[in-house]
Short mmCIF file of C-alpha atoms in Angstrom, two decimals:
data_model
loop_
_atom_site.label_atom_id
_atom_site.label_comp_id
_atom_site.label_asym_id
_atom_site.label_seq_id
_atom_site.Cartn_x
_atom_site.Cartn_y
_atom_site.Cartn_z
CA UNK A 1 0.00 0.00 0.00
CA UNK A 2 1.35 3.43 -0.94
CA UNK A 3 1.44 6.27 1.58
CA UNK A 4 1.55 10.04 1.41
CA UNK A 5 2.48 12.45 4.19
CA UNK A 6 -0.06 14.53 6.09
CA UNK A 7 1.79 16.79 8.52
CA UNK A 8 4.21 14.48 10.32
CA UNK A 9 2.11 11.38 9.64
CA UNK A 10 1.96 8.88 6.82
CA UNK A 11 -1.53 8.47 5.38
CA UNK A 12 -2.57 5.75 2.95
CA UNK A 13 -3.10 6.92 -0.62
CA UNK A 14 -6.78 7.18 -1.43
CA UNK A 15 -7.78 7.79 2.19
CA UNK A 16 -9.81 10.98 2.54
CA UNK A 17 -8.82 12.57 5.86
CA UNK A 18 -11.11 15.59 5.45
CA UNK A 19 -14.19 13.56 4.53
CA UNK A 20 -13.65 11.12 7.40
CA UNK A 21 -13.21 13.98 9.89
CA UNK A 22 -16.32 15.69 8.52
CA UNK A 23 -18.33 12.51 9.08
CA UNK A 24 -17.18 12.37 12.71
CA UNK A 25 -17.91 16.07 13.14
CA UNK A 26 -21.47 15.72 11.88
CA UNK A 27 -22.12 12.76 14.16
CA UNK A 28 -20.68 14.56 17.21
CA UNK A 29 -22.44 17.89 16.62
CA UNK A 30 -25.79 16.46 15.52
CA UNK A 31 -25.65 13.81 18.27
CA UNK A 32 -26.48 10.76 16.22
CA UNK A 33 -24.69 7.48 15.69
CA UNK A 34 -22.62 6.91 12.61
CA UNK A 35 -24.55 5.22 9.86
CA UNK A 36 -21.67 3.14 8.56
CA UNK A 37 -18.27 1.84 9.54
CA UNK A 38 -15.31 4.18 9.12
CA UNK A 39 -12.24 2.35 7.87
CA UNK A 40 -9.47 4.20 9.70
CA UNK A 41 -6.03 2.67 10.16
CA UNK A 42 -3.46 3.56 12.79
CA UNK A 43 -1.41 5.58 10.28
CA UNK A 44 -4.34 7.89 9.53
CA UNK A 45 -5.98 8.26 12.97
CA UNK A 46 -4.11 11.35 14.22
CA UNK A 47 -4.43 13.13 10.87
CA UNK A 48 -8.19 12.60 11.08
CA UNK A 49 -8.25 13.78 14.71
CA UNK A 50 -6.34 16.95 13.86
CA UNK A 51 -8.81 17.88 11.12
CA UNK A 52 -11.78 16.89 13.28
CA UNK A 53 -10.59 19.20 16.07
CA UNK A 54 -10.12 22.02 13.56
CA UNK A 55 -13.80 21.63 12.65
CA UNK A 56 -14.84 21.69 16.33
CA UNK A 57 -12.83 24.75 17.42
CA UNK A 58 -15.17 27.49 16.07
CA UNK A 59 -17.96 26.23 18.37
CA UNK A 60 -16.14 24.32 21.10
CA UNK A 61 -13.35 26.83 21.69
CA UNK A 62 -9.59 26.67 21.63
CA UNK A 63 -7.29 24.01 23.04
CA UNK A 64 -6.88 24.02 26.81
CA UNK A 65 -5.32 20.61 27.37
CA UNK A 66 -5.09 16.99 26.41
CA UNK A 67 -6.82 13.70 27.15
CA UNK A 68 -5.24 10.26 27.25
CA UNK A 69 -5.85 6.60 27.99
CA UNK A 70 -2.82 6.18 30.26
CA UNK A 71 -4.21 4.62 33.43
CA UNK A 72 -3.86 1.00 32.35
CA UNK A 73 -0.66 -0.95 31.78
CA UNK A 74 -1.50 -1.03 28.08
CA UNK A 75 -2.05 2.72 27.96
CA UNK A 76 1.13 3.35 29.92
CA UNK A 77 3.11 2.22 26.86
CA UNK A 78 2.11 4.64 24.11
CA UNK A 79 -1.13 6.07 25.43
CA UNK A 80 -3.48 7.39 22.74
CA UNK A 81 -4.13 11.11 23.16
CA UNK A 82 -6.83 13.63 22.31
CA UNK A 83 -7.41 17.38 22.48
CA UNK A 84 -9.50 19.12 25.15
CA UNK A 85 -11.34 22.28 24.09
CA UNK A 86 -12.70 25.10 26.28
CA UNK A 87 -16.36 24.13 26.01
CA UNK A 88 -15.72 20.50 26.92
CA UNK A 89 -15.63 21.46 30.62
CA UNK A 90 -18.22 22.07 33.27
CA UNK A 91 -18.15 22.08 37.06
CA UNK A 92 -19.50 19.89 39.82
CA UNK A 93 -23.26 20.18 40.46
CA UNK A 94 -23.87 20.68 36.74
CA UNK A 95 -27.16 19.52 35.24
CA UNK A 96 -26.50 17.71 31.98
CA UNK A 97 -29.05 16.84 29.33
CA UNK A 98 -28.93 13.25 28.09
CA UNK A 99 -29.76 14.57 24.62
CA UNK A 100 -26.42 16.39 24.67
CA UNK A 101 -24.74 13.18 23.56
CA UNK A 102 -25.32 9.97 21.64
CA UNK A 103 -24.40 7.23 24.07
CA UNK A 104 -22.68 8.89 26.99
CA UNK A 105 -20.88 6.95 29.68
CA UNK A 106 -19.50 8.37 32.91
CA UNK A 107 -16.22 7.32 34.51
CA UNK A 108 -14.16 8.80 37.33
CA UNK A 109 -10.95 10.53 36.38
CA UNK A 110 -8.17 12.72 37.74
CA UNK A 111 -7.10 15.88 35.96
CA UNK A 112 -3.81 17.70 36.44
CA UNK A 113 -3.03 21.36 35.74
CA UNK A 114 0.51 21.94 34.49
CA UNK A 115 2.62 24.45 36.44
CA UNK A 116 5.78 24.37 34.37
CA UNK A 117 7.02 23.29 30.95
CA UNK A 118 9.66 21.37 32.92
CA UNK A 119 7.14 18.53 32.78
CA UNK A 120 8.34 17.93 29.21
CA UNK A 121 11.71 16.73 30.55
CA UNK A 122 10.63 15.19 33.86
CA UNK A 123 11.89 11.65 34.40
CA UNK A 124 10.59 10.69 37.84
CA UNK A 125 7.38 11.01 39.82
CA UNK A 126 9.07 13.60 42.02
CA UNK A 127 10.07 15.71 39.02
CA UNK A 128 6.59 15.39 37.53
CA UNK A 129 5.01 16.47 40.83
CA UNK A 130 7.16 19.61 40.96
CA UNK A 131 5.97 20.55 37.45
CA UNK A 132 2.27 20.24 38.32
CA UNK A 133 0.11 22.92 39.88
CA UNK A 134 -2.88 20.93 41.10
CA UNK A 135 -4.90 17.73 40.84
CA UNK A 136 -8.62 17.88 40.13
CA UNK A 137 -11.05 15.02 40.81
CA UNK A 138 -13.64 14.71 38.11
CA UNK A 139 -15.71 12.65 35.70
CA UNK A 140 -15.14 12.03 32.02
CA UNK A 141 -18.26 11.75 29.89
CA UNK A 142 -17.31 9.69 26.86
CA UNK A 143 -19.68 9.36 23.94
CA UNK A 144 -19.57 6.31 21.68
CA UNK A 145 -20.53 7.52 18.21
CA UNK A 146 -20.87 4.00 16.88
CA UNK A 147 -22.15 0.74 18.35
CA UNK A 148 -20.53 -2.65 18.06
CA UNK A 149 -16.90 -3.80 17.72
CA UNK A 150 -15.65 -0.45 16.44
CA UNK A 151 -16.39 1.05 19.83
CA UNK A 152 -13.11 -0.58 20.94
CA UNK A 153 -11.22 -0.09 17.70
CA UNK A 154 -8.16 1.94 18.67
CA UNK A 155 -7.65 3.88 15.42
CA UNK A 156 -11.32 4.87 15.41
CA UNK A 157 -11.28 5.94 19.06
CA UNK A 158 -8.12 7.96 18.46
CA UNK A 159 -9.53 9.62 15.35
CA UNK A 160 -12.72 10.43 17.29
CA UNK A 161 -10.65 12.33 19.89
CA UNK A 162 -10.95 9.47 22.40
CA UNK A 163 -14.73 10.06 22.23
CA UNK A 164 -14.53 12.77 24.90
CA UNK A 165 -17.81 14.67 25.16
CA UNK A 166 -17.37 16.54 28.44
CA UNK A 167 -15.25 16.70 31.59
CA UNK A 168 -16.97 17.52 34.90
CA UNK A 169 -14.44 19.03 37.30
CA UNK A 170 -14.47 19.14 41.07
CA UNK A 171 -12.37 21.46 43.21
CA UNK A 172 -8.67 22.07 42.50
CA UNK A 173 -6.35 20.50 45.07
CA UNK A 174 -2.95 22.30 45.18
CA UNK A 175 0.05 19.99 44.95
CA UNK A 176 2.79 22.45 46.05
CA UNK A 177 5.52 19.90 45.39
CA UNK A 178 4.57 18.03 48.57
CA UNK A 179 5.97 14.51 48.12
CA UNK A 180 3.22 13.12 50.39
CA UNK A 181 1.05 13.36 47.28
CA UNK A 182 2.99 10.51 45.68
CA UNK A 183 1.61 8.07 48.25
CA UNK A 184 -1.88 9.62 48.28
CA UNK A 185 -2.18 9.45 44.51
CA UNK A 186 -1.20 5.80 44.60
CA UNK A 187 -3.64 4.69 47.27
CA UNK A 188 -6.89 6.69 47.12
CA UNK A 189 -10.22 4.99 46.44
CA UNK A 190 -13.15 5.89 44.21
CA UNK A 191 -16.85 5.12 44.65
CA UNK A 192 -19.61 5.96 42.17
CA UNK A 193 -23.16 6.30 43.56
CA UNK A 194 -26.45 6.71 41.71
CA UNK A 195 -29.52 8.75 42.72
CA UNK A 196 -30.53 6.03 45.19
CA UNK A 197 -27.06 6.06 46.78
CA UNK A 198 -26.44 2.61 45.32
CA UNK A 199 -22.84 1.80 44.45
CA UNK A 200 -22.49 1.51 40.67
CA UNK A 201 -18.73 1.61 40.30
CA UNK A 202 -15.36 1.72 42.00
CA UNK A 203 -11.72 2.05 41.04
CA UNK A 204 -10.96 -0.72 38.56
CA UNK A 205 -7.86 -2.75 39.59
CA UNK A 206 -6.85 -2.98 35.92
CA UNK A 207 -6.47 0.81 35.94
CA UNK A 208 -3.63 0.59 38.40
CA UNK A 209 -0.94 2.77 36.83
CA UNK A 210 0.19 5.38 39.34
CA UNK A 211 -1.36 8.74 38.30
CA UNK A 212 2.04 10.44 38.09
CA UNK A 213 3.29 7.62 35.84
CA UNK A 214 0.16 8.18 33.75
CA UNK A 215 1.04 11.88 33.55
CA UNK A 216 4.51 10.97 32.25
CA UNK A 217 3.03 8.46 29.78
CA UNK A 218 0.62 11.12 28.53
CA UNK A 219 3.52 13.55 28.16
CA UNK A 220 5.54 10.95 26.23
CA UNK A 221 2.69 10.32 23.80
CA UNK A 222 2.23 14.05 23.26
CA UNK A 223 5.94 14.49 22.58
CA UNK A 224 5.68 11.74 19.97
CA UNK A 225 3.04 13.92 18.29
CA UNK A 226 5.37 16.92 18.43
CA UNK A 227 3.34 18.55 21.24
CA UNK A 228 4.96 20.04 24.34
CA UNK A 229 2.82 20.91 27.34
CA UNK A 230 2.85 24.48 28.65
CA UNK A 231 1.87 26.18 31.89
CA UNK A 232 -1.88 26.05 32.44
CA UNK A 233 -2.58 22.97 30.32
CA UNK A 234 -5.08 20.47 31.73
CA UNK A 235 -4.15 16.79 31.42
CA UNK A 236 -6.92 14.19 31.58
CA UNK A 237 -4.78 11.10 32.07
CA UNK A 238 -7.38 8.34 31.70
CA UNK A 239 -10.36 6.92 33.52
CA UNK A 240 -10.19 5.16 36.90
CA UNK A 241 -13.44 3.21 36.75
CA UNK A 242 -15.37 1.37 34.12
CA UNK A 243 -17.79 3.56 32.20
CA UNK A 244 -21.41 3.59 33.39
CA UNK A 245 -24.20 4.42 30.95
CA UNK A 246 -26.05 7.53 32.04
CA UNK A 247 -29.35 6.52 30.38
CA UNK A 248 -30.91 5.45 33.69
CA UNK A 249 -29.18 8.00 35.93
CA UNK A 250 -30.76 11.16 37.27
CA UNK A 251 -27.92 11.85 39.71
CA UNK A 252 -24.31 10.76 39.96
CA UNK A 253 -21.98 11.29 42.90
CA UNK A 254 -18.36 10.19 42.69
CA UNK A 255 -16.43 10.08 45.95
CA UNK A 256 -12.63 10.20 46.14
CA UNK A 257 -11.34 9.03 49.53
CA UNK A 258 -7.71 9.43 50.57
CA UNK A 259 -6.71 12.41 48.44
CA UNK A 260 -7.07 14.84 51.37
CA UNK A 261 -6.59 13.84 55.02
CA UNK A 262 -9.86 13.46 56.91
CA UNK A 263 -11.84 14.97 54.07
CA UNK A 264 -13.94 13.33 51.42
CA UNK A 265 -13.68 14.89 47.98
CA UNK A 266 -16.61 14.40 45.64
CA UNK A 267 -18.01 15.38 42.25
CA UNK A 268 -21.76 15.59 41.79
CA UNK A 269 -23.96 16.03 38.72
CA UNK A 270 -27.52 15.59 37.53
CA UNK A 271 -28.95 14.24 34.29
CA UNK A 272 -32.25 15.07 32.64
#
């Protein structure tokens, strides 16, 4: 198969990056599932994502950070990455319409705000911690634009910007270079509760990569794309729980225990 270059990426001859991105854009903005399979290979996925994000920016705002799947051992080695735009964020206690997405699923996540571009050269957890401003408990709302096997197809998920629909952020917790955070970030627990206070999810053991290692893995994947993080960037490093469909939820509370001494941190949202 012959290839041509698109930016820094090789793209198969005959593959229409713009048309594929436009198809994703229409599905995302009109909130309907894709009508047919998109044949996207790993060599074309980032080129499609880049064009797709360019189509989203006029409405969804400019880049404010990056998303990744770096919280599993598989993601830790070459985590796929996506772009976070201004209007992909809301705060705890938000009320979210189910019609806002196609097939939204909620999963707990940690977000980190970058303090220094020194994160680009950090090699250890301690160095990464010093380059981070704060950690933010939150929830990622992912939105599968297609049903079936392609929902787990890595090139498709990468091209579709990791299927991020929205990030619901809790309060910012300052890190201040305090090395006690290394232990806290490695040992906290997560519980997801529905409107009846029934437990519907907890931290998945398979998502056991230390969050600071996931930060470094996210950074590595971004550097491979030619992207360096800068002060103020938000990094969504990957989910901590399995995704839970929001179709039957009216309320969701996600509790993070162990991040702050003698204080429970939570994120709360409603669905209608």
